[in-house]
Tab-separated table of C-alpha atoms in Angstrom:
chain	number	residue	atom	x	y	z
A	1	UNK	CA	-17.414	-22.139	-0.766
A	2	UNK	CA	-19.721	-23.475	-3.468
A	3	UNK	CA	-23.387	-23.511	-4.353
A	4	UNK	CA	-22.936	-26.751	-6.282
A	5	UNK	CA	-24.122	-30.126	-5.051
A	6	UNK	CA	-21.568	-32.431	-3.433
A	7	UNK	CA	-19.442	-34.044	-6.142
A	8	UNK	CA	-20.472	-31.518	-8.816
A	9	UNK	CA	-17.423	-29.251	-8.717
A	10	UNK	CA	-13.741	-29.154	-7.879
A	11	UNK	CA	-14.129	-26.708	-5.013
A	12	UNK	CA	-11.168	-24.689	-6.303
A	13	UNK	CA	-12.950	-21.431	-7.170
A	14	UNK	CA	-12.475	-19.530	-3.924
A	15	UNK	CA	-9.079	-21.132	-3.368
A	16	UNK	CA	-7.966	-19.838	-6.760
A	17	UNK	CA	-9.266	-16.339	-6.024
A	18	UNK	CA	-7.579	-16.335	-2.607
A	19	UNK	CA	-4.250	-17.399	-4.153
A	20	UNK	CA	-4.383	-14.712	-6.824
A	21	UNK	CA	-5.382	-11.991	-4.353
A	22	UNK	CA	-2.524	-12.953	-2.004
A	23	UNK	CA	-0.026	-12.975	-4.910
A	24	UNK	CA	-0.911	-9.325	-5.483
A	25	UNK	CA	-0.619	-8.492	-1.762
A	26	UNK	CA	-4.374	-8.109	-1.421
A	27	UNK	CA	-6.927	-9.266	1.103
A	28	UNK	CA	-10.441	-10.734	1.177
A	29	UNK	CA	-13.213	-10.019	3.662
A	30	UNK	CA	-16.247	-12.290	3.970
A	31	UNK	CA	-19.651	-11.261	5.297
A	32	UNK	CA	-22.249	-14.001	5.628
A	33	UNK	CA	-25.719	-14.251	7.131
A	34	UNK	CA	-27.766	-17.439	7.083
A	35	UNK	CA	-30.783	-17.064	4.836
A	36	UNK	CA	-29.582	-13.731	3.457
A	37	UNK	CA	-26.387	-14.474	1.584
A	38	UNK	CA	-22.654	-14.016	1.461
A	39	UNK	CA	-20.593	-11.054	0.302
A	40	UNK	CA	-16.905	-11.211	-0.545
A	41	UNK	CA	-14.935	-7.961	-0.660
A	42	UNK	CA	-11.593	-8.096	-2.432
A	43	UNK	CA	-8.979	-5.444	-1.714
A	44	UNK	CA	-5.990	-4.974	-4.016
A	45	UNK	CA	-3.238	-2.373	-3.743
A	46	UNK	CA	-3.524	0.495	-6.187
A	47	UNK	CA	-1.279	0.165	-9.209
A	48	UNK	CA	1.139	2.872	-10.168
A	49	UNK	CA	0.526	4.473	-13.535
A	50	UNK	CA	3.339	4.077	-16.004
A	51	UNK	CA	4.391	6.363	-18.803
A	52	UNK	CA	4.122	4.069	-21.838
A	53	UNK	CA	7.059	5.867	-23.480
A	54	UNK	CA	9.281	4.738	-20.594
A	55	UNK	CA	8.215	1.081	-20.679
A	56	UNK	CA	11.134	-1.197	-21.568
A	57	UNK	CA	10.965	-2.945	-24.921
A	58	UNK	CA	11.055	-6.724	-24.986
A	59	UNK	CA	14.303	-7.992	-26.451
A	60	UNK	CA	13.172	-10.794	-28.736
A	61	UNK	CA	16.778	-11.916	-29.017
A	62	UNK	CA	16.737	-13.171	-25.430
A	63	UNK	CA	13.722	-15.480	-25.785
A	64	UNK	CA	14.892	-19.110	-25.829
A	65	UNK	CA	14.171	-20.975	-29.048
A	66	UNK	CA	13.804	-24.633	-29.937
A	67	UNK	CA	13.009	-27.105	-32.683
A	68	UNK	CA	11.336	-29.838	-30.645
A	69	UNK	CA	7.767	-31.096	-31.064
A	70	UNK	CA	5.264	-29.991	-28.421
A	71	UNK	CA	1.851	-31.574	-27.941
A	72	UNK	CA	-0.420	-28.768	-26.734
A	73	UNK	CA	-3.645	-29.884	-25.015
A	74	UNK	CA	-6.008	-27.039	-24.073
A	75	UNK	CA	-9.811	-26.919	-24.178
A	76	UNK	CA	-10.038	-23.124	-24.551
A	77	UNK	CA	-9.589	-22.426	-28.261
A	78	UNK	CA	-8.256	-18.894	-27.800
A	79	UNK	CA	-5.637	-20.005	-25.245
A	80	UNK	CA	-4.701	-22.997	-27.420
A	81	UNK	CA	-4.286	-20.775	-30.479
A	82	UNK	CA	-2.220	-18.196	-28.578
A	83	UNK	CA	0.085	-20.826	-27.045
A	84	UNK	CA	0.577	-22.458	-30.445
A	85	UNK	CA	1.498	-19.117	-32.041
A	86	UNK	CA	3.951	-18.308	-29.245
A	87	UNK	CA	5.669	-21.698	-29.437
A	88	UNK	CA	5.724	-21.784	-33.236
A	89	UNK	CA	7.237	-18.294	-33.159
A	90	UNK	CA	10.017	-19.755	-31.004
A	91	UNK	CA	10.698	-22.467	-33.586
A	92	UNK	CA	8.833	-25.388	-32.029
A	93	UNK	CA	6.632	-27.754	-34.029
A	94	UNK	CA	3.243	-27.724	-32.284
A	95	UNK	CA	0.537	-30.372	-32.482
A	96	UNK	CA	-2.685	-29.131	-30.874
A	97	UNK	CA	-5.535	-31.031	-29.232
A	98	UNK	CA	-8.774	-29.616	-27.827
A	99	UNK	CA	-9.048	-32.118	-24.961
A	100	UNK	CA	-7.389	-35.109	-23.338
A	101	UNK	CA	-9.159	-37.638	-25.556
A	102	UNK	CA	-7.950	-35.956	-28.744
A	103	UNK	CA	-4.500	-35.678	-27.177
A	104	UNK	CA	-4.427	-39.443	-26.570
A	105	UNK	CA	-5.398	-40.137	-30.188
A	106	UNK	CA	-2.496	-37.954	-31.329
A	107	UNK	CA	-0.155	-39.745	-28.924
A	108	UNK	CA	-1.168	-43.133	-30.310
A	109	UNK	CA	0.128	-42.018	-33.728
A	110	UNK	CA	3.014	-39.692	-32.872
A	111	UNK	CA	4.244	-40.528	-29.359
A	112	UNK	CA	7.837	-41.089	-30.491
A	113	UNK	CA	7.966	-37.685	-32.203
A	114	UNK	CA	6.589	-35.746	-29.215
A	115	UNK	CA	9.295	-34.176	-27.040
A	116	UNK	CA	7.076	-32.325	-24.538
A	117	UNK	CA	3.430	-32.310	-23.499
A	118	UNK	CA	1.948	-28.941	-22.496
A	119	UNK	CA	-1.488	-29.562	-21.000
A	120	UNK	CA	-4.154	-27.629	-19.198
A	121	UNK	CA	-4.930	-29.056	-15.770
A	122	UNK	CA	-8.709	-28.681	-15.625
A	123	UNK	CA	-10.506	-29.847	-18.777
A	124	UNK	CA	-13.874	-31.475	-19.404
A	125	UNK	CA	-14.046	-35.233	-20.011
A	126	UNK	CA	-10.393	-36.069	-19.336
A	127	UNK	CA	-8.384	-33.742	-17.085
A	128	UNK	CA	-4.702	-32.983	-17.435
A	129	UNK	CA	-3.465	-35.349	-14.751
A	130	UNK	CA	-5.430	-38.392	-15.980
A	131	UNK	CA	-4.405	-37.555	-19.543
A	132	UNK	CA	-0.726	-37.191	-18.639
A	133	UNK	CA	-0.715	-40.468	-16.699
A	134	UNK	CA	-1.910	-42.278	-19.833
A	135	UNK	CA	0.690	-40.477	-21.962
A	136	UNK	CA	3.413	-41.411	-19.472
A	137	UNK	CA	2.337	-45.061	-19.756
A	138	UNK	CA	2.929	-44.818	-23.525
A	139	UNK	CA	6.283	-43.033	-23.193
A	140	UNK	CA	7.672	-43.193	-19.642
A	141	UNK	CA	9.550	-40.078	-18.599
A	142	UNK	CA	8.121	-37.818	-21.305
A	143	UNK	CA	8.388	-34.219	-20.073
A	144	UNK	CA	4.992	-32.825	-19.080
A	145	UNK	CA	4.287	-29.171	-18.345
A	146	UNK	CA	0.958	-28.346	-16.709
A	147	UNK	CA	-0.757	-24.977	-17.073
A	148	UNK	CA	-3.735	-23.613	-15.188
A	149	UNK	CA	-5.477	-20.453	-14.122
A	150	UNK	CA	-5.413	-21.917	-10.628
A	151	UNK	CA	-2.297	-21.339	-8.545
A	152	UNK	CA	0.218	-24.162	-8.305
A	153	UNK	CA	-0.485	-24.313	-4.568
A	154	UNK	CA	-4.220	-24.807	-5.174
A	155	UNK	CA	-3.834	-27.600	-7.726
A	156	UNK	CA	-1.239	-29.403	-5.596
A	157	UNK	CA	-3.266	-29.032	-2.390
A	158	UNK	CA	-6.336	-30.509	-4.091
A	159	UNK	CA	-4.320	-33.414	-5.482
A	160	UNK	CA	-4.801	-32.406	-9.100
A	161	UNK	CA	-1.060	-32.498	-9.811
A	162	UNK	CA	1.963	-33.732	-7.874
A	163	UNK	CA	4.044	-31.298	-5.856
A	164	UNK	CA	7.091	-31.910	-8.100
A	165	UNK	CA	5.199	-31.372	-11.376
A	166	UNK	CA	6.329	-28.782	-13.920
A	167	UNK	CA	3.770	-25.960	-13.790
A	168	UNK	CA	3.080	-22.542	-15.302
A	169	UNK	CA	0.208	-20.379	-14.098
A	170	UNK	CA	-2.078	-18.589	-16.537
A	171	UNK	CA	-2.035	-15.886	-17.540
A	172	UNK	CA	1.580	-15.934	-18.622
A	173	UNK	CA	3.659	-13.839	-20.969
A	174	UNK	CA	5.080	-15.201	-24.220
A	175	UNK	CA	8.543	-14.829	-22.706
A	176	UNK	CA	7.693	-16.802	-19.563
A	177	UNK	CA	6.053	-19.606	-21.575
A	178	UNK	CA	9.078	-19.837	-23.869
A	179	UNK	CA	11.469	-19.908	-20.910
A	180	UNK	CA	9.557	-22.562	-18.960
A	181	UNK	CA	9.151	-24.799	-22.033
A	182	UNK	CA	12.877	-24.524	-22.768
A	183	UNK	CA	13.762	-25.203	-19.106
A	184	UNK	CA	11.581	-28.331	-18.927
A	185	UNK	CA	13.009	-29.650	-22.198
A	186	UNK	CA	16.592	-28.957	-21.109
A	187	UNK	CA	16.082	-30.704	-17.758
A	188	UNK	CA	14.913	-33.924	-19.410
């Protein structure tokens, strides 16, 4: 569903919402009348309240660490800053880029020092897949980890990334980002 002209959007909006709702065991109802409009009702199960004093503490000693260099490509400044702080806190050296074009400029200078590319999937100008294909041409086999607010199923189904691509869905916890980065590095 989109109100955009043909060719003016990815068509992933409702697919993303559907994926997220289903992940939380919810449901969506659609009511539509020609000339009047469309209404989407989203139903999610009620969450249990938790006593904050009983919440388990995160054991920082179990978060995997590293010393490798990570090229972080993310157009959202707040997400880019947060990811950089998480990874730097785990010992990684992080080089940040605000889009695919800036990421390519960094790669031209430092490709041999970069151990992993962490890139957003959907970015203006140069998206994550097109960016990563150019990086892979510079350094074949370089580990690439995609991140997106869309579900992995949605981005694969729409051909944005390959089915076998390394992927982490936003939002993620610092622990899950650290674990996935370490896993991708260790597998390559």
